[in-house]
Backbone as JSON, one array per atom type, in Angstrom:
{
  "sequence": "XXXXXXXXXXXXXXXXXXXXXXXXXXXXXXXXXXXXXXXXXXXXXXXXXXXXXXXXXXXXXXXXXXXXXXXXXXXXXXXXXXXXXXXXXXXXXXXXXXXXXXXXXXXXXXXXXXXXXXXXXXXXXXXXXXXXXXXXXXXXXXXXXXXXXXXXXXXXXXXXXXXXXXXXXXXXXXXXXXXXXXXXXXXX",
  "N": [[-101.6, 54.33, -68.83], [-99.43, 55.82, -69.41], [-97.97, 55.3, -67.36], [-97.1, 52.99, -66.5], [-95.2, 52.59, -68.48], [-93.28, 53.94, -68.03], [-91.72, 52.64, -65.54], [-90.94, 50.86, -66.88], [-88.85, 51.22, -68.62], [-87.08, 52.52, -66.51], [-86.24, 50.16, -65.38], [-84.88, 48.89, -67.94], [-82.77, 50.48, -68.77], [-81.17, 49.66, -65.92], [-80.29, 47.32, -66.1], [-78.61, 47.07, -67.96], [-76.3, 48.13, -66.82], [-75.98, 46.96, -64.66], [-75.23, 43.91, -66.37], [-72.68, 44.9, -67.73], [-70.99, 44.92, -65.41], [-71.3, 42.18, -64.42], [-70.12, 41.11, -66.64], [-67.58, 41.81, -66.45], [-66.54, 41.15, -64.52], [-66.96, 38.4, -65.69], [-65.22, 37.61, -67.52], [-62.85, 38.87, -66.59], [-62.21, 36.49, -64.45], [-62.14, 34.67, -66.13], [-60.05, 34.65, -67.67], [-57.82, 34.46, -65.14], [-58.24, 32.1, -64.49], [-57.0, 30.65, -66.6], [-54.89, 31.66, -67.01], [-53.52, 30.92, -64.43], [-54.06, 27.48, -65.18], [-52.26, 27.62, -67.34], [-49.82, 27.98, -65.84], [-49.91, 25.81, -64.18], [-49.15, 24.0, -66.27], [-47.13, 24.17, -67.04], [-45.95, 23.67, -64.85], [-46.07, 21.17, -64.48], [-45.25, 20.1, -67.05], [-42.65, 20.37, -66.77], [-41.78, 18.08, -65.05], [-42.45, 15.8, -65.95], [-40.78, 13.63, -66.7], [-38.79, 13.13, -64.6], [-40.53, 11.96, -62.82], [-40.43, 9.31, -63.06], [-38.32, 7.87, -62.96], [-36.12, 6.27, -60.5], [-34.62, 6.35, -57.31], [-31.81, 6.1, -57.53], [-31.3, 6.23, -60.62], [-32.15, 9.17, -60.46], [-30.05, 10.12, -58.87], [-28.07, 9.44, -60.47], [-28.9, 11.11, -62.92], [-28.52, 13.87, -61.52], [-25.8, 13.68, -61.08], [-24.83, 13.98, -63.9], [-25.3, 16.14, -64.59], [-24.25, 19.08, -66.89], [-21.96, 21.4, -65.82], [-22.74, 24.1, -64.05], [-23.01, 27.27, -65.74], [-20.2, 29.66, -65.44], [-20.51, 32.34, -63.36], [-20.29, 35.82, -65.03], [-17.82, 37.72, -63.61], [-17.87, 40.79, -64.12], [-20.35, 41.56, -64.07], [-22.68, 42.87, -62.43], [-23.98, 41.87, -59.63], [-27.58, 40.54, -58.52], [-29.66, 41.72, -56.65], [-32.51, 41.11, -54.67], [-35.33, 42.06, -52.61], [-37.43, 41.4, -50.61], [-40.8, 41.14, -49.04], [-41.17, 42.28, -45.89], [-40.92, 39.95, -42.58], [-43.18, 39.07, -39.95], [-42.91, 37.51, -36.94], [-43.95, 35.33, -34.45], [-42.1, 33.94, -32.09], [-40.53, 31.16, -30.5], [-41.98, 30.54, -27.57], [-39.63, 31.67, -24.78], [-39.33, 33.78, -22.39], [-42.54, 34.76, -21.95], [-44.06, 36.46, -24.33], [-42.36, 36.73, -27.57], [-41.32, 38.4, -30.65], [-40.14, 38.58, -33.65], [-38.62, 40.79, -36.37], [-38.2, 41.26, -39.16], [-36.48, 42.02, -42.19], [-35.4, 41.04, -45.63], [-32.93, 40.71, -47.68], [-32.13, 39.11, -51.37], [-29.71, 37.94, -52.95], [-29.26, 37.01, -56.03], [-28.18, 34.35, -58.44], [-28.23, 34.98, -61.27], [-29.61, 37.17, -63.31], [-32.13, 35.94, -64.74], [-32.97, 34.38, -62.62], [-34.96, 36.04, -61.26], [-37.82, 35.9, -61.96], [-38.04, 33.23, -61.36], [-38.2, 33.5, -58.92], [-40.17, 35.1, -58.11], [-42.23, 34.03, -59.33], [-42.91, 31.63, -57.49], [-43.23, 32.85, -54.81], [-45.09, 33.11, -52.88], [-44.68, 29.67, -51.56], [-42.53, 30.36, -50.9], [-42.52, 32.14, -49.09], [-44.24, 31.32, -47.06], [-42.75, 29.15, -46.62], [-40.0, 30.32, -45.07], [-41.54, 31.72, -43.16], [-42.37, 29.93, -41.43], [-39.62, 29.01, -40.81], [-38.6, 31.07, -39.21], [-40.66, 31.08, -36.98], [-40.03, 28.76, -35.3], [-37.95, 29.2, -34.23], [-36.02, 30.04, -31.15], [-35.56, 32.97, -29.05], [-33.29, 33.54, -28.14], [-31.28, 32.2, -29.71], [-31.25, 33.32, -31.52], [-29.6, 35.76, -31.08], [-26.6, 36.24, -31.27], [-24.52, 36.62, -33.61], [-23.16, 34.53, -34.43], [-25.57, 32.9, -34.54], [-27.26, 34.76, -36.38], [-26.06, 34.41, -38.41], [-26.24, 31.73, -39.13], [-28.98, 31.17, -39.0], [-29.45, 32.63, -41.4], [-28.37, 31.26, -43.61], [-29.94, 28.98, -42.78], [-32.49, 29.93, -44.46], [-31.37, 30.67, -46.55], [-31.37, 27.98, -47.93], [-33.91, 26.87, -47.52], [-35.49, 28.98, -49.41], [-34.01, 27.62, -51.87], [-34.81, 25.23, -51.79], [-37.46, 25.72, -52.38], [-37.66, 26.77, -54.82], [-36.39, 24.75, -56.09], [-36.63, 21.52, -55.43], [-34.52, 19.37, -52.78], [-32.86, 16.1, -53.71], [-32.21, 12.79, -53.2], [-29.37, 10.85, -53.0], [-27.68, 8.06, -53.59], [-27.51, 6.36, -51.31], [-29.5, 7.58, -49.47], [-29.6, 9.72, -48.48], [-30.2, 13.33, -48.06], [-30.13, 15.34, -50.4], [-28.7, 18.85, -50.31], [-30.49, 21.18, -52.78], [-28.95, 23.39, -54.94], [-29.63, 26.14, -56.03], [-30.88, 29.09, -57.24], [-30.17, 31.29, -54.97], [-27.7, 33.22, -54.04], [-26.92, 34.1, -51.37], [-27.99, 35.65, -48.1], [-29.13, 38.63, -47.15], [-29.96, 40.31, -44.06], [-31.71, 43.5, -43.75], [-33.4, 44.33, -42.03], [-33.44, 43.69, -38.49], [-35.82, 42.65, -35.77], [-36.18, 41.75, -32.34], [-38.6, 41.35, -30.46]],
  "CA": [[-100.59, 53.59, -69.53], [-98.21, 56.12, -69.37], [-97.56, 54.97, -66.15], [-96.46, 51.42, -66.84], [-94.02, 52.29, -69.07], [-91.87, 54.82, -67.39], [-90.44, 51.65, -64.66], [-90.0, 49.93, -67.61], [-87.61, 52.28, -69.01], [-86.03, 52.53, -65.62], [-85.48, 48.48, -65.42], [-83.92, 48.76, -69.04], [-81.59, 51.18, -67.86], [-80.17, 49.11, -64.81], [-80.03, 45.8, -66.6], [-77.22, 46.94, -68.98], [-75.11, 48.49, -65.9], [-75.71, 45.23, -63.85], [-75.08, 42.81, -67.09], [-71.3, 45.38, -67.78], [-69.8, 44.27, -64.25], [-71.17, 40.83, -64.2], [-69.09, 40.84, -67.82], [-65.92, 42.55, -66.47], [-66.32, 39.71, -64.01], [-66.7, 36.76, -65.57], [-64.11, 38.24, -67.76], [-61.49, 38.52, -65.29], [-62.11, 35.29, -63.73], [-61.6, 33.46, -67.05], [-58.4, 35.16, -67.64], [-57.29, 34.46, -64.25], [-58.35, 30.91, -64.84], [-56.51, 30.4, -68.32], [-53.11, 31.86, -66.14], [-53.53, 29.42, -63.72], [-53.94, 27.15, -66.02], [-50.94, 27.94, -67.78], [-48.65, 27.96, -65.29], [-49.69, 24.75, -63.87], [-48.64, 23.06, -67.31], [-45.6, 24.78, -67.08], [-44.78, 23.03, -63.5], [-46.46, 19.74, -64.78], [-44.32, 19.43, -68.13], [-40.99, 20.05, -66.66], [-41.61, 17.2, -64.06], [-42.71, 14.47, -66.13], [-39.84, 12.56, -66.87], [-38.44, 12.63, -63.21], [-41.64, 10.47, -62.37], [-40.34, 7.76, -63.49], [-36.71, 7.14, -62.1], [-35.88, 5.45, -59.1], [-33.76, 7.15, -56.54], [-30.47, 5.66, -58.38], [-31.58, 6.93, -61.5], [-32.26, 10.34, -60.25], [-28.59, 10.39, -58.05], [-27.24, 9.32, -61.51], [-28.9, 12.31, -63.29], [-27.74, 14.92, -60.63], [-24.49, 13.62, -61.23], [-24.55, 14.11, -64.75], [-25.83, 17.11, -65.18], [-23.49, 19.72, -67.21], [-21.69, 21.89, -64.65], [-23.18, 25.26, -64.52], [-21.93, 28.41, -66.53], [-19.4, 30.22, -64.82], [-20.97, 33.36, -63.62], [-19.63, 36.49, -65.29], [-17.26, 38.2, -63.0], [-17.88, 41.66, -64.41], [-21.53, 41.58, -63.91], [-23.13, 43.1, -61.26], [-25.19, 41.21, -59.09], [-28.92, 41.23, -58.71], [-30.5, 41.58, -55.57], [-33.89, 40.88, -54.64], [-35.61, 42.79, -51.08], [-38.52, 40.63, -49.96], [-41.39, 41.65, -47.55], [-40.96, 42.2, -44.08], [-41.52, 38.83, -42.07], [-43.43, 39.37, -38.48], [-43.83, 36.46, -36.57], [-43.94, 34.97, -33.03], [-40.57, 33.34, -31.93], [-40.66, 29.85, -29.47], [-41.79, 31.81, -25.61], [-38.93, 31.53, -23.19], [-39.83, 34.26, -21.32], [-43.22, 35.64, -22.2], [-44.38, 36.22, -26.11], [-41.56, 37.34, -28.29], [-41.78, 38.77, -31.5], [-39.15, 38.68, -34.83], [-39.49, 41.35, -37.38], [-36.91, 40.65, -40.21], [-36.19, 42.42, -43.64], [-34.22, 40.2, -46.36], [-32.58, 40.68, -49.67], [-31.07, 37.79, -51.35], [-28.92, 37.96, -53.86], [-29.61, 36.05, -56.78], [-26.46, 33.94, -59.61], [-28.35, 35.44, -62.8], [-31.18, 38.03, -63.94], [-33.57, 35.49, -65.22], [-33.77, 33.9, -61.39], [-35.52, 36.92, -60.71], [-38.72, 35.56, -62.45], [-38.91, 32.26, -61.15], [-38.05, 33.67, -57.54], [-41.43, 35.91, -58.3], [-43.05, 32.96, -59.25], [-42.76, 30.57, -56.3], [-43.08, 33.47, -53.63], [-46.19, 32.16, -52.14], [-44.33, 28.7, -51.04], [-40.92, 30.66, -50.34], [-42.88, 33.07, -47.87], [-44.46, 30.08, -45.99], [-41.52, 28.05, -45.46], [-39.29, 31.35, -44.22], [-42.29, 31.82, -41.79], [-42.42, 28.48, -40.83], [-38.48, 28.64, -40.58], [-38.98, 31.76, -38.79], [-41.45, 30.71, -36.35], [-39.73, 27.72, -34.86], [-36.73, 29.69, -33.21], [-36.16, 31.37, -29.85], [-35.01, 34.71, -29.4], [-31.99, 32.95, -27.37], [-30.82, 31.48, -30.74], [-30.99, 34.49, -32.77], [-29.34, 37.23, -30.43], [-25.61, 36.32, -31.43], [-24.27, 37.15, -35.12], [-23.4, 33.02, -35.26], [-26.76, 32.46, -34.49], [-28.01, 35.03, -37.66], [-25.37, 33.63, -39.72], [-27.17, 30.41, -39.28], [-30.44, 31.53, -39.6], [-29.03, 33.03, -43.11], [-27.56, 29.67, -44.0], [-31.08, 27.68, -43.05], [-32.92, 30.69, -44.62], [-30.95, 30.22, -48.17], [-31.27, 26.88, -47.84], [-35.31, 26.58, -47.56], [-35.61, 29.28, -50.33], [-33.41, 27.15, -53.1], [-35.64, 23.76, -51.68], [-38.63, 25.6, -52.24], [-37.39, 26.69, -56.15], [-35.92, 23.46, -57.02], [-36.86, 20.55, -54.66], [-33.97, 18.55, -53.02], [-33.04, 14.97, -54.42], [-31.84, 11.99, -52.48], [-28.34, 9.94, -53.36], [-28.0, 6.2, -53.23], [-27.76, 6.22, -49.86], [-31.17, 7.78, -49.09], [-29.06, 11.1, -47.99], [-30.93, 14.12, -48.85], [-28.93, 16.69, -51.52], [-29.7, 20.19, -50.59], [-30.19, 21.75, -54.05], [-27.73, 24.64, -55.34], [-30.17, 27.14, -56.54], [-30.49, 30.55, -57.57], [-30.11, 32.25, -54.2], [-25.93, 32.88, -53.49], [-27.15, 34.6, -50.18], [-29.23, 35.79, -47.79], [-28.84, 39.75, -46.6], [-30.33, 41.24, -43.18], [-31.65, 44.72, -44.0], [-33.71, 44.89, -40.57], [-33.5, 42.52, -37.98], [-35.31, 43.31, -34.85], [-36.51, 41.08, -31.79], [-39.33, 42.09, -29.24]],
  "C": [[-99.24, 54.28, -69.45], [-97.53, 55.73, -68.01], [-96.41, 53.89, -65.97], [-95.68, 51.43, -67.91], [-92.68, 53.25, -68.98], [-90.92, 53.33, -66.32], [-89.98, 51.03, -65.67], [-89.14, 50.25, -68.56], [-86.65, 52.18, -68.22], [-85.23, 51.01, -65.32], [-84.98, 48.1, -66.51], [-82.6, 49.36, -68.65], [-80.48, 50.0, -67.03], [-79.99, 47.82, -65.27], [-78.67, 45.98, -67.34], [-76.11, 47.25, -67.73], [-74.84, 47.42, -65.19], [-74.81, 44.36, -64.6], [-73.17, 43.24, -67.38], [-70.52, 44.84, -66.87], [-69.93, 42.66, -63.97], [-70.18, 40.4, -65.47], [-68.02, 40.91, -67.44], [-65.75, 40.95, -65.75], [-65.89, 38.28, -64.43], [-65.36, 37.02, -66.54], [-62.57, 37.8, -67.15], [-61.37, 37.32, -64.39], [-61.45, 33.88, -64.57], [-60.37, 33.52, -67.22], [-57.72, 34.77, -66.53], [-57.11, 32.79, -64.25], [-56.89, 29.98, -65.91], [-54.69, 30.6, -67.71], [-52.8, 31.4, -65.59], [-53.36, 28.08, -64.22], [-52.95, 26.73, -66.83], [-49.67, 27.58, -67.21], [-48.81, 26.49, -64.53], [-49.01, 23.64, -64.89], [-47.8, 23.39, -67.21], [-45.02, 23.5, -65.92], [-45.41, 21.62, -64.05], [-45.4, 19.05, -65.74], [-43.12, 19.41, -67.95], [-40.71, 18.75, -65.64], [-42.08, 15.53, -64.85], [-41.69, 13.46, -66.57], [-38.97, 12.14, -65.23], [-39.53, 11.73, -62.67], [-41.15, 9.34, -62.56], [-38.9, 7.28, -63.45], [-37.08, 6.92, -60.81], [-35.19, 6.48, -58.68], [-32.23, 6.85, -57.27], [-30.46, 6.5, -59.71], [-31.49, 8.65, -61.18], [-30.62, 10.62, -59.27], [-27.69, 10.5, -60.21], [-27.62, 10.91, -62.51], [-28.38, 13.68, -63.24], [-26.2, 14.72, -61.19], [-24.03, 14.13, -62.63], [-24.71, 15.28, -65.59], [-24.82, 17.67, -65.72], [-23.6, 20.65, -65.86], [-22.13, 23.39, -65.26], [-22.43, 26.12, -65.65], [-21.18, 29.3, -65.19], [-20.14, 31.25, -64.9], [-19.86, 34.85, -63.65], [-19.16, 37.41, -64.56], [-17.74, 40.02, -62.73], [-19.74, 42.1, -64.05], [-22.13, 41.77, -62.48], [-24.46, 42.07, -60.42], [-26.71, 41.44, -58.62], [-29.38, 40.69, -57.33], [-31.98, 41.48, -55.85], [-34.33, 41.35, -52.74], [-37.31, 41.66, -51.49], [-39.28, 41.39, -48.87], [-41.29, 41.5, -46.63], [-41.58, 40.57, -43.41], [-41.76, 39.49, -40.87], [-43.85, 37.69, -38.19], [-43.42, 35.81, -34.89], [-43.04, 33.77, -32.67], [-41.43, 32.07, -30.6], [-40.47, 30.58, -27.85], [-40.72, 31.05, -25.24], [-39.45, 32.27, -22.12], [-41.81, 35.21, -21.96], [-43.36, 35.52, -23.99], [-43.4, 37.28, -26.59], [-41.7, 37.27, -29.75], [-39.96, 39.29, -32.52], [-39.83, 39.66, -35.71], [-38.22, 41.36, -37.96], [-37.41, 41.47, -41.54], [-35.27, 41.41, -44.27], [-34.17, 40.59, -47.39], [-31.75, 39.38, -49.78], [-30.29, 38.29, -53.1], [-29.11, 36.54, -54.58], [-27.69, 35.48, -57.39], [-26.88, 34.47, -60.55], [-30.11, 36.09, -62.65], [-31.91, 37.59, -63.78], [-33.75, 34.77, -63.77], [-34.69, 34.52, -60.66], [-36.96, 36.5, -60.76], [-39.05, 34.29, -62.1], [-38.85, 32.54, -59.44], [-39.81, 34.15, -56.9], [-42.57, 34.98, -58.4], [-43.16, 32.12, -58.12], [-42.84, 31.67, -54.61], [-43.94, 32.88, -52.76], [-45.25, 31.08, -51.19], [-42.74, 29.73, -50.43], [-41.67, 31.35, -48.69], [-43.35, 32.09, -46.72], [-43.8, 29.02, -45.34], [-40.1, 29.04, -44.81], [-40.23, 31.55, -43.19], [-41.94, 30.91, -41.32], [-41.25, 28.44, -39.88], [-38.43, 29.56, -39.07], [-39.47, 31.61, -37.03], [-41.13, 29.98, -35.44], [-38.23, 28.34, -34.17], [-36.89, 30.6, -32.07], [-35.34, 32.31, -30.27], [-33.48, 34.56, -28.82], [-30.68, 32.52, -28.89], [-30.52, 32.32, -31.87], [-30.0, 36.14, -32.65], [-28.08, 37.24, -30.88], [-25.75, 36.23, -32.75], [-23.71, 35.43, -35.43], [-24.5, 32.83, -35.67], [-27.9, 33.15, -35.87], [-27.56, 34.55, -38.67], [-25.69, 32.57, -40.23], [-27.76, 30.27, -40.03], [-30.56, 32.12, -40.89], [-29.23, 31.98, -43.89], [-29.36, 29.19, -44.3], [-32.23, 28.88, -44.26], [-32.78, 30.34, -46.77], [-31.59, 28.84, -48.73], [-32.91, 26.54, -48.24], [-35.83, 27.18, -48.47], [-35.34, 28.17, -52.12], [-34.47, 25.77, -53.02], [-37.25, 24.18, -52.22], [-38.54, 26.11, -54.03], [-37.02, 25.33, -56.33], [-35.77, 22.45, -55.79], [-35.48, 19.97, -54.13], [-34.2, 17.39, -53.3], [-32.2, 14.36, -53.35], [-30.45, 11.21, -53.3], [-28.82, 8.93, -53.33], [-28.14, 5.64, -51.83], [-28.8, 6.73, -48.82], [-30.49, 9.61, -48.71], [-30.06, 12.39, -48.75], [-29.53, 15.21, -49.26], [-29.36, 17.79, -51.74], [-29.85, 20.8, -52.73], [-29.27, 23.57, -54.48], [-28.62, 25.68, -56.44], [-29.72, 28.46, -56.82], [-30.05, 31.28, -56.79], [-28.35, 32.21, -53.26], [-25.93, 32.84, -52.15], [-28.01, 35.31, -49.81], [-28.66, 37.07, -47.03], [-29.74, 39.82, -45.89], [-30.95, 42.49, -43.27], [-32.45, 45.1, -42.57], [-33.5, 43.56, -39.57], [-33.96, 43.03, -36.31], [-36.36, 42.27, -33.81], [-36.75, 41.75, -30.8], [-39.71, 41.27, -28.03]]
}
């Protein structure tokens, strides 16, 4: 008898260490859940009244909005450095290769936090943007000035959607990002 109750000592034992990480687990999954969660109501409740205008309606809104706050002169501006982009440029000759650093310069502090939020979609449409140019197009300082320009441009669309006029025109949106800094820029 003493036999048969030493394993079953040892299978008490490993049940509690097993049952601790399947806890931390489900744990951390709910929490992760509940944040998710969260932040989807967030992007759900600020969008529900634009559902339901027309394109007229929504030109008329834009229009009416109060004009920003003047940003305070004296106030230093807040950069933001982003991860390195690598990605494979349109062949002309052979497979060429972009490797890019960016900072952007935000209009105010708190854009810092929804910039953080939305990285995911920002990083995929700078690849994207990225991705779709030759190395022909990028070698002159017009050609980065551009690529700044469309760069800003796909960031602020991917924070705050553009909207269409009466005339179907699309209206980039005037987001958080003033500009778009270079810190490496190097083509292989």
């Amino acid at each position: 008898m003493a036999k048969d109750s030493k394993p079953a000592e040892e299978g008490a034992e490993a049940a509690p260490k097993k049952s601790k990480k399947l806890l931390i687990i489900i744990v951390l999954a709910v929490v992760l859940l509940l944040a998710a969660g969260a932040g989807a109501f967030l992007m759900m409740s600020g969008s529900k009244d634009d559902e339901h205008l027309d394109d007229d309606e929504v030109a008329q809104e834009t229009a009416k909005k109060p004009a920003k706050k003047k940003k305070d002169k004296t106030a230093p501006p807040v950069f933001v450095n982003l991860d390195p982009f690598t990605v494979n440029l349109v062949p002309e000759v052979g497979d060429q290769y972009l490797q890019v650093v960016l900072s952007v310069e935000l209009d105010e502090p708190p854009s810092q936090a929804t910039l953080a939020m939305m990285m995911p979609r920002i990083r995929n449409n700078v690849t994207l943007l990225l991705s779709s140019k030759k190395a022909s197009e990028l070698q002159s300082k017009e050609g980065k000035e551009q690529l700044a320009t469309e760069i800003q441009t796909e960031i602020n669309s991917a924070i705050e959607p553009p909207t269409k006029n009466k005339r179907g025109e699309i209206i980039p949106p005037e987001g958080p990002v003033v500009s778009v800094l270079f810190t490496s820029f190097i083509i292989q």
